[in-house]
Each structure stands twice: as C-alpha cells, then as structure tokens.
C-alpha cells in the first residue's frame, strides 16, 4: 500500500521568511496530492492540492511542486505570517480510490 | 461549500462501555465515508472505509469487532467504539466524498476520552 513520509517534523521560521515542507510517497499510481493545515483540536483544512499531470501549482503565498519521477512533492509558503503557525499534513491519494494516506505532519512555527 | 457534521464533538465514557459517533453529510450524498483516528501530536490514521449499504473495509491492524461502522444511508455513517478502554481515547475524524465535485470534506472531529 501507499506510504507517505514527511519532513521536517518541526520547522521554525522568522516572520517574512519562506517555509518548505517535503513529502515522499511510495505508490507510483497515486495521482492526487493535497496539503492540509490543522489547528489544534480542529478539522484539517485543505490549503492547496496538485494532480499528477501538473508539476507546480501556486495560490498567492502558497505553492506546491510535484516530481513524479522522484515521487516527492513539496509545500512552499512565502512571506510567512504568525497565523501560518499550525500543523501541516501532506497526503497521497492512490489512483482509483478516495483514500487519503497522510504524512506524519510538520509543526510550523512562525516567529514574530 | 459542502458540510460534514460530526456528533458529539466531545464525549467522555467509562471504561468498558460503548460510544457512538455520527458523521453526517448535510448537503450532499456520500456513498463513501472514511474514519480516521488522530492521537495527540500525531497524524491522521485511516481506520476504515465506510460504504453505504455494504460492510466497511478496515485498514490493517484495526479491529472490526471493536470499531463498528454502519453506513445505513447516503448521508450518515456511524462509528461505535465498543468496550472502550483508556487507550481508545483519541480524536476521531470522518470524511465524506462528494461525488458531484469529486471532493472530500472532513467533519469537525470528535474527542473521545475514556476514563
């Protein structure tokens, strides 16, 4: 089955700097890769996603890149703000299913 | 956007008792729902896939007799934790698939504390 690894587990950046979180997946058949932001005790919120036929997607300060050959994808947050502080999860969706296999999470702290 | 509601949001139960958590899709029909468990400071772990009108599919290592899943209608799936133990204390989250939008929506989650 699919296995998703995520790094780093914690990340501290100064406000205004960029943050990058990386994930690798094992199932080459996975074709959809969402990123979620989760605040303590709340449901995950989808912040950006990318499909396997696209290499990069950007939405304001957030971007995701996908390297299908290497089976890894990354989340890039630019001009970080304190409200970006949260836990971020990547996920992979094996083709033909609606299952999401989540990474282990990254706790991002943006220091004011 | 589509809404998925979970109830209760918090529940405390005594060890050995059973507790039921409901997951409802409020404005769309969901033939498939998923149940996840999240321990503190850990990731979301898929427990099972709930299919309307048929038996749930459980992930490896998840006891189907302990975590009973029923998906009797297109808008409701329930997770019953039977004979709960303190180690079952966790945050349980469901998600539902909206076929129209080919999108998954998460419920608000349910905190279970077994004392």
Tab-separated table of C-alpha atoms in Angstrom:
chain	number	residue	atom	x	y	z
A	1	UNK	CA	0.000	0.000	0.000
A	2	UNK	CA	0.837	3.669	-0.138
A	3	UNK	CA	3.304	5.089	2.372
A	4	UNK	CA	3.898	8.812	2.806
A	5	UNK	CA	6.880	10.297	4.599
A	6	UNK	CA	7.046	13.940	5.599
A	7	UNK	CA	9.931	16.153	6.695
A	8	UNK	CA	10.710	18.040	8.793
A	9	UNK	CA	8.568	17.203	11.806
A	10	UNK	CA	9.031	20.703	13.199
A	11	UNK	CA	10.003	23.909	11.479
A	12	UNK	CA	10.566	27.351	12.924
A	13	UNK	CA	10.966	30.365	10.675
A	14	UNK	CA	11.093	34.084	11.183
A	15	UNK	CA	8.093	36.066	10.043
A	16	UNK	CA	8.518	37.003	6.411
A	17	UNK	CA	10.802	34.093	5.610
A	18	UNK	CA	9.842	31.112	3.483
A	19	UNK	CA	8.971	27.630	4.713
A	20	UNK	CA	9.325	24.415	2.770
A	21	UNK	CA	7.872	21.052	3.743
A	22	UNK	CA	8.670	17.916	1.783
A	23	UNK	CA	6.864	14.628	1.308
A	24	UNK	CA	7.694	11.425	-0.491
A	25	UNK	CA	5.294	8.706	-1.495
A	26	UNK	CA	5.767	5.099	-2.486
A	27	UNK	CA	2.867	4.229	-4.788
A	28	UNK	CA	3.557	5.451	-8.298
A	29	UNK	CA	-0.155	5.059	-9.049
A	30	UNK	CA	-1.077	7.876	-6.656
A	31	UNK	CA	-2.351	10.788	-8.672
A	32	UNK	CA	-3.629	13.400	-6.266
A	33	UNK	CA	-1.700	15.184	-3.524
A	34	UNK	CA	-3.471	17.572	-1.163
A	35	UNK	CA	-1.974	19.618	1.636
A	36	UNK	CA	-3.865	20.303	4.821
A	37	UNK	CA	-3.438	22.786	7.631
A	38	UNK	CA	-4.679	21.716	11.028
A	39	UNK	CA	-5.015	23.824	14.136
A	40	UNK	CA	-5.177	22.135	17.497
A	41	UNK	CA	-8.379	20.185	18.004
A	42	UNK	CA	-9.873	21.203	14.681
A	43	UNK	CA	-10.504	19.503	11.409
A	44	UNK	CA	-7.855	19.632	8.686
A	45	UNK	CA	-8.362	22.418	6.189
A	46	UNK	CA	-7.376	21.921	2.569
A	47	UNK	CA	-4.972	24.674	1.548
A	48	UNK	CA	-3.724	23.522	-1.828
A	49	UNK	CA	-3.608	20.396	-3.942
A	50	UNK	CA	-1.952	19.116	-7.071
A	51	UNK	CA	-2.710	16.378	-9.532
A	52	UNK	CA	-0.163	14.146	-11.141
A	53	UNK	CA	-0.481	15.753	-14.551
A	54	UNK	CA	0.798	19.068	-13.197
A	55	UNK	CA	4.271	19.919	-11.948
A	56	UNK	CA	3.533	23.048	-9.981
A	57	UNK	CA	0.589	24.987	-8.648
A	58	UNK	CA	0.506	28.314	-6.892
A	59	UNK	CA	-2.104	30.150	-4.864
A	60	UNK	CA	-0.921	33.501	-3.547
A	61	UNK	CA	1.736	32.760	-0.912
A	62	UNK	CA	1.367	29.006	-1.155
A	63	UNK	CA	2.766	26.753	-3.856
A	64	UNK	CA	3.135	23.035	-4.327
A	65	UNK	CA	5.590	21.254	-6.598
A	66	UNK	CA	5.457	17.644	-7.715
A	67	UNK	CA	8.218	15.444	-9.068
A	68	UNK	CA	6.568	12.262	-10.272
A	69	UNK	CA	9.800	10.599	-11.250
A	70	UNK	CA	11.274	11.010	-7.800
A	71	UNK	CA	7.856	10.571	-6.146
A	72	UNK	CA	8.084	13.615	-3.990
A	73	UNK	CA	6.119	16.804	-3.582
A	74	UNK	CA	6.713	19.922	-1.566
A	75	UNK	CA	4.770	22.743	0.020
A	76	UNK	CA	6.237	26.232	-0.201
A	77	UNK	CA	4.944	29.100	1.903
A	78	UNK	CA	6.430	32.506	1.200
A	79	UNK	CA	6.278	35.658	3.312
A	80	UNK	CA	5.203	33.635	6.323
A	81	UNK	CA	2.955	35.203	8.922
A	82	UNK	CA	2.257	34.225	12.538
A	83	UNK	CA	-1.165	32.919	11.531
A	84	UNK	CA	0.552	30.364	9.325
A	85	UNK	CA	1.645	28.603	12.517
A	86	UNK	CA	-0.105	25.213	12.590
A	87	UNK	CA	0.466	21.583	11.760
A	88	UNK	CA	0.635	20.807	8.064
A	89	UNK	CA	-0.087	17.400	6.587
A	90	UNK	CA	0.568	16.158	3.116
A	91	UNK	CA	-1.436	13.286	1.715
A	92	UNK	CA	-1.425	10.992	-1.247
A	93	UNK	CA	-4.457	9.545	-2.922
A	94	UNK	CA	-3.918	6.197	-4.641
A	95	UNK	CA	-5.473	6.092	-8.069
A	96	UNK	CA	-8.964	4.655	-8.183
A	97	UNK	CA	-9.708	5.261	-4.529
A	98	UNK	CA	-10.780	8.136	-2.338
A	99	UNK	CA	-8.455	7.053	0.428
A	100	UNK	CA	-6.041	9.623	1.721
A	101	UNK	CA	-2.798	8.406	3.204
A	102	UNK	CA	-1.386	11.167	5.353
A	103	UNK	CA	2.169	12.120	6.112
A	104	UNK	CA	3.315	12.391	9.695
A	105	UNK	CA	2.830	16.136	9.878
A	106	UNK	CA	5.013	19.215	10.262
A	107	UNK	CA	4.552	21.641	13.104
A	108	UNK	CA	5.315	25.073	11.686
A	109	UNK	CA	6.067	27.951	13.999
A	110	UNK	CA	6.353	31.421	12.566
A	111	UNK	CA	8.209	33.665	14.965
A	112	UNK	CA	7.174	37.295	15.086
B	1	UNK	CA	-19.167	24.627	0.464
B	2	UNK	CA	-20.281	21.179	1.455
B	3	UNK	CA	-20.599	20.484	5.150
B	4	UNK	CA	-19.866	17.337	7.085
B	5	UNK	CA	-21.060	17.297	10.658
B	6	UNK	CA	-19.897	15.059	13.462
B	7	UNK	CA	-21.644	14.419	16.733
B	8	UNK	CA	-20.782	14.505	19.531
B	9	UNK	CA	-17.844	16.879	19.367
B	10	UNK	CA	-16.681	15.707	22.783
B	11	UNK	CA	-17.621	12.644	24.775
B	12	UNK	CA	-16.390	11.097	27.977
B	13	UNK	CA	-17.280	7.499	28.684
B	14	UNK	CA	-16.414	4.926	31.281
B	15	UNK	CA	-14.056	2.106	30.511
B	16	UNK	CA	-15.950	-0.925	29.242
B	17	UNK	CA	-18.864	0.988	27.777
B	18	UNK	CA	-19.618	1.714	24.137
B	19	UNK	CA	-19.881	5.073	22.461
B	20	UNK	CA	-21.302	6.039	19.089
B	21	UNK	CA	-20.033	8.853	16.885
B	22	UNK	CA	-22.104	10.099	13.972
B	23	UNK	CA	-20.885	11.561	10.708
B	24	UNK	CA	-23.414	13.321	8.503
B	25	UNK	CA	-23.109	14.929	5.114
B	26	UNK	CA	-25.525	17.834	5.383
B	27	UNK	CA	-25.991	18.980	1.819
B	28	UNK	CA	-24.751	16.181	-0.375
B	29	UNK	CA	-24.975	12.434	-0.675
B	30	UNK	CA	-21.930	10.419	0.241
B	31	UNK	CA	-21.700	6.812	-0.812
B	32	UNK	CA	-18.277	6.609	0.770
B	33	UNK	CA	-17.091	7.961	4.067
B	34	UNK	CA	-13.815	7.446	5.884
B	35	UNK	CA	-12.966	7.253	9.547
B	36	UNK	CA	-9.630	8.461	10.867
B	37	UNK	CA	-8.109	8.431	14.310
B	38	UNK	CA	-5.614	11.002	15.471
B	39	UNK	CA	-3.673	10.634	18.700
B	40	UNK	CA	-2.203	13.795	20.236
B	41	UNK	CA	0.610	15.258	18.170
B	42	UNK	CA	0.311	12.502	15.617
B	43	UNK	CA	-1.001	12.181	12.107
B	44	UNK	CA	-4.401	11.092	10.902
B	45	UNK	CA	-4.511	7.339	10.602
B	46	UNK	CA	-7.119	5.826	8.323
B	47	UNK	CA	-9.181	3.282	10.224
B	48	UNK	CA	-11.773	2.179	7.723
B	49	UNK	CA	-13.740	2.963	4.602
B	50	UNK	CA	-17.468	3.116	5.129
B	51	UNK	CA	-19.572	2.151	2.133
B	52	UNK	CA	-23.291	2.851	2.004
B	53	UNK	CA	-25.261	-0.352	2.026
B	54	UNK	CA	-22.323	-2.678	2.475
B	55	UNK	CA	-19.732	-3.701	5.015
B	56	UNK	CA	-16.941	-1.366	5.924
B	57	UNK	CA	-13.419	-2.044	4.781
B	58	UNK	CA	-10.936	-1.897	7.631
B	59	UNK	CA	-7.284	-0.996	7.455
B	60	UNK	CA	-4.714	-3.461	8.666
B	61	UNK	CA	-4.473	-3.563	12.419
B	62	UNK	CA	-7.905	-2.053	13.070
B	63	UNK	CA	-10.245	-4.414	14.945
B	64	UNK	CA	-13.533	-4.518	13.117
B	65	UNK	CA	-15.347	-6.023	16.088
B	66	UNK	CA	-14.195	-3.192	18.299
B	67	UNK	CA	-14.842	-0.338	15.910
B	68	UNK	CA	-18.253	-0.998	14.422
B	69	UNK	CA	-19.122	1.053	11.365
B	70	UNK	CA	-22.577	1.379	9.916
B	71	UNK	CA	-23.432	3.367	6.786
B	72	UNK	CA	-27.158	2.892	6.535
B	73	UNK	CA	-27.964	5.928	4.411
B	74	UNK	CA	-26.303	8.178	1.877
B	75	UNK	CA	-25.848	10.898	4.466
B	76	UNK	CA	-24.958	9.082	7.663
B	77	UNK	CA	-22.157	6.853	8.854
B	78	UNK	CA	-21.665	5.868	12.472
B	79	UNK	CA	-18.619	4.628	14.331
B	80	UNK	CA	-19.236	2.715	17.539
B	81	UNK	CA	-16.294	2.123	19.825
B	82	UNK	CA	-17.214	-0.971	21.794
B	83	UNK	CA	-15.845	-1.911	25.192
B	84	UNK	CA	-13.850	1.282	25.231
B	85	UNK	CA	-10.522	1.434	27.034
B	86	UNK	CA	-8.440	4.455	28.008
B	87	UNK	CA	-6.077	3.759	25.101
B	88	UNK	CA	-9.006	4.374	22.738
B	89	UNK	CA	-9.030	7.985	23.845
B	90	UNK	CA	-8.340	9.965	20.707
B	91	UNK	CA	-9.628	12.474	18.176
B	92	UNK	CA	-11.831	10.704	15.644
B	93	UNK	CA	-12.495	12.420	12.313
B	94	UNK	CA	-14.663	11.355	9.441
B	95	UNK	CA	-14.560	12.464	5.853
B	96	UNK	CA	-17.124	12.135	3.113
B	97	UNK	CA	-16.777	12.015	-0.633
B	98	UNK	CA	-18.941	14.304	-2.703
B	99	UNK	CA	-19.303	12.575	-5.994
B	100	UNK	CA	-20.525	15.655	-7.766
B	101	UNK	CA	-17.426	17.616	-7.008
B	102	UNK	CA	-15.099	14.679	-6.674
B	103	UNK	CA	-14.022	16.260	-3.418
B	104	UNK	CA	-13.504	15.060	0.114
B	105	UNK	CA	-14.812	17.031	3.081
B	106	UNK	CA	-13.800	16.466	6.676
B	107	UNK	CA	-16.066	16.521	9.705
B	108	UNK	CA	-15.229	18.677	12.702
B	109	UNK	CA	-13.891	15.716	14.647
B	110	UNK	CA	-14.914	14.090	17.907
B	111	UNK	CA	-12.802	13.981	21.039
B	112	UNK	CA	-13.255	10.709	22.902
B	113	UNK	CA	-11.969	10.372	26.441
B	114	UNK	CA	-12.307	7.015	28.149
B	115	UNK	CA	-11.944	7.140	31.916
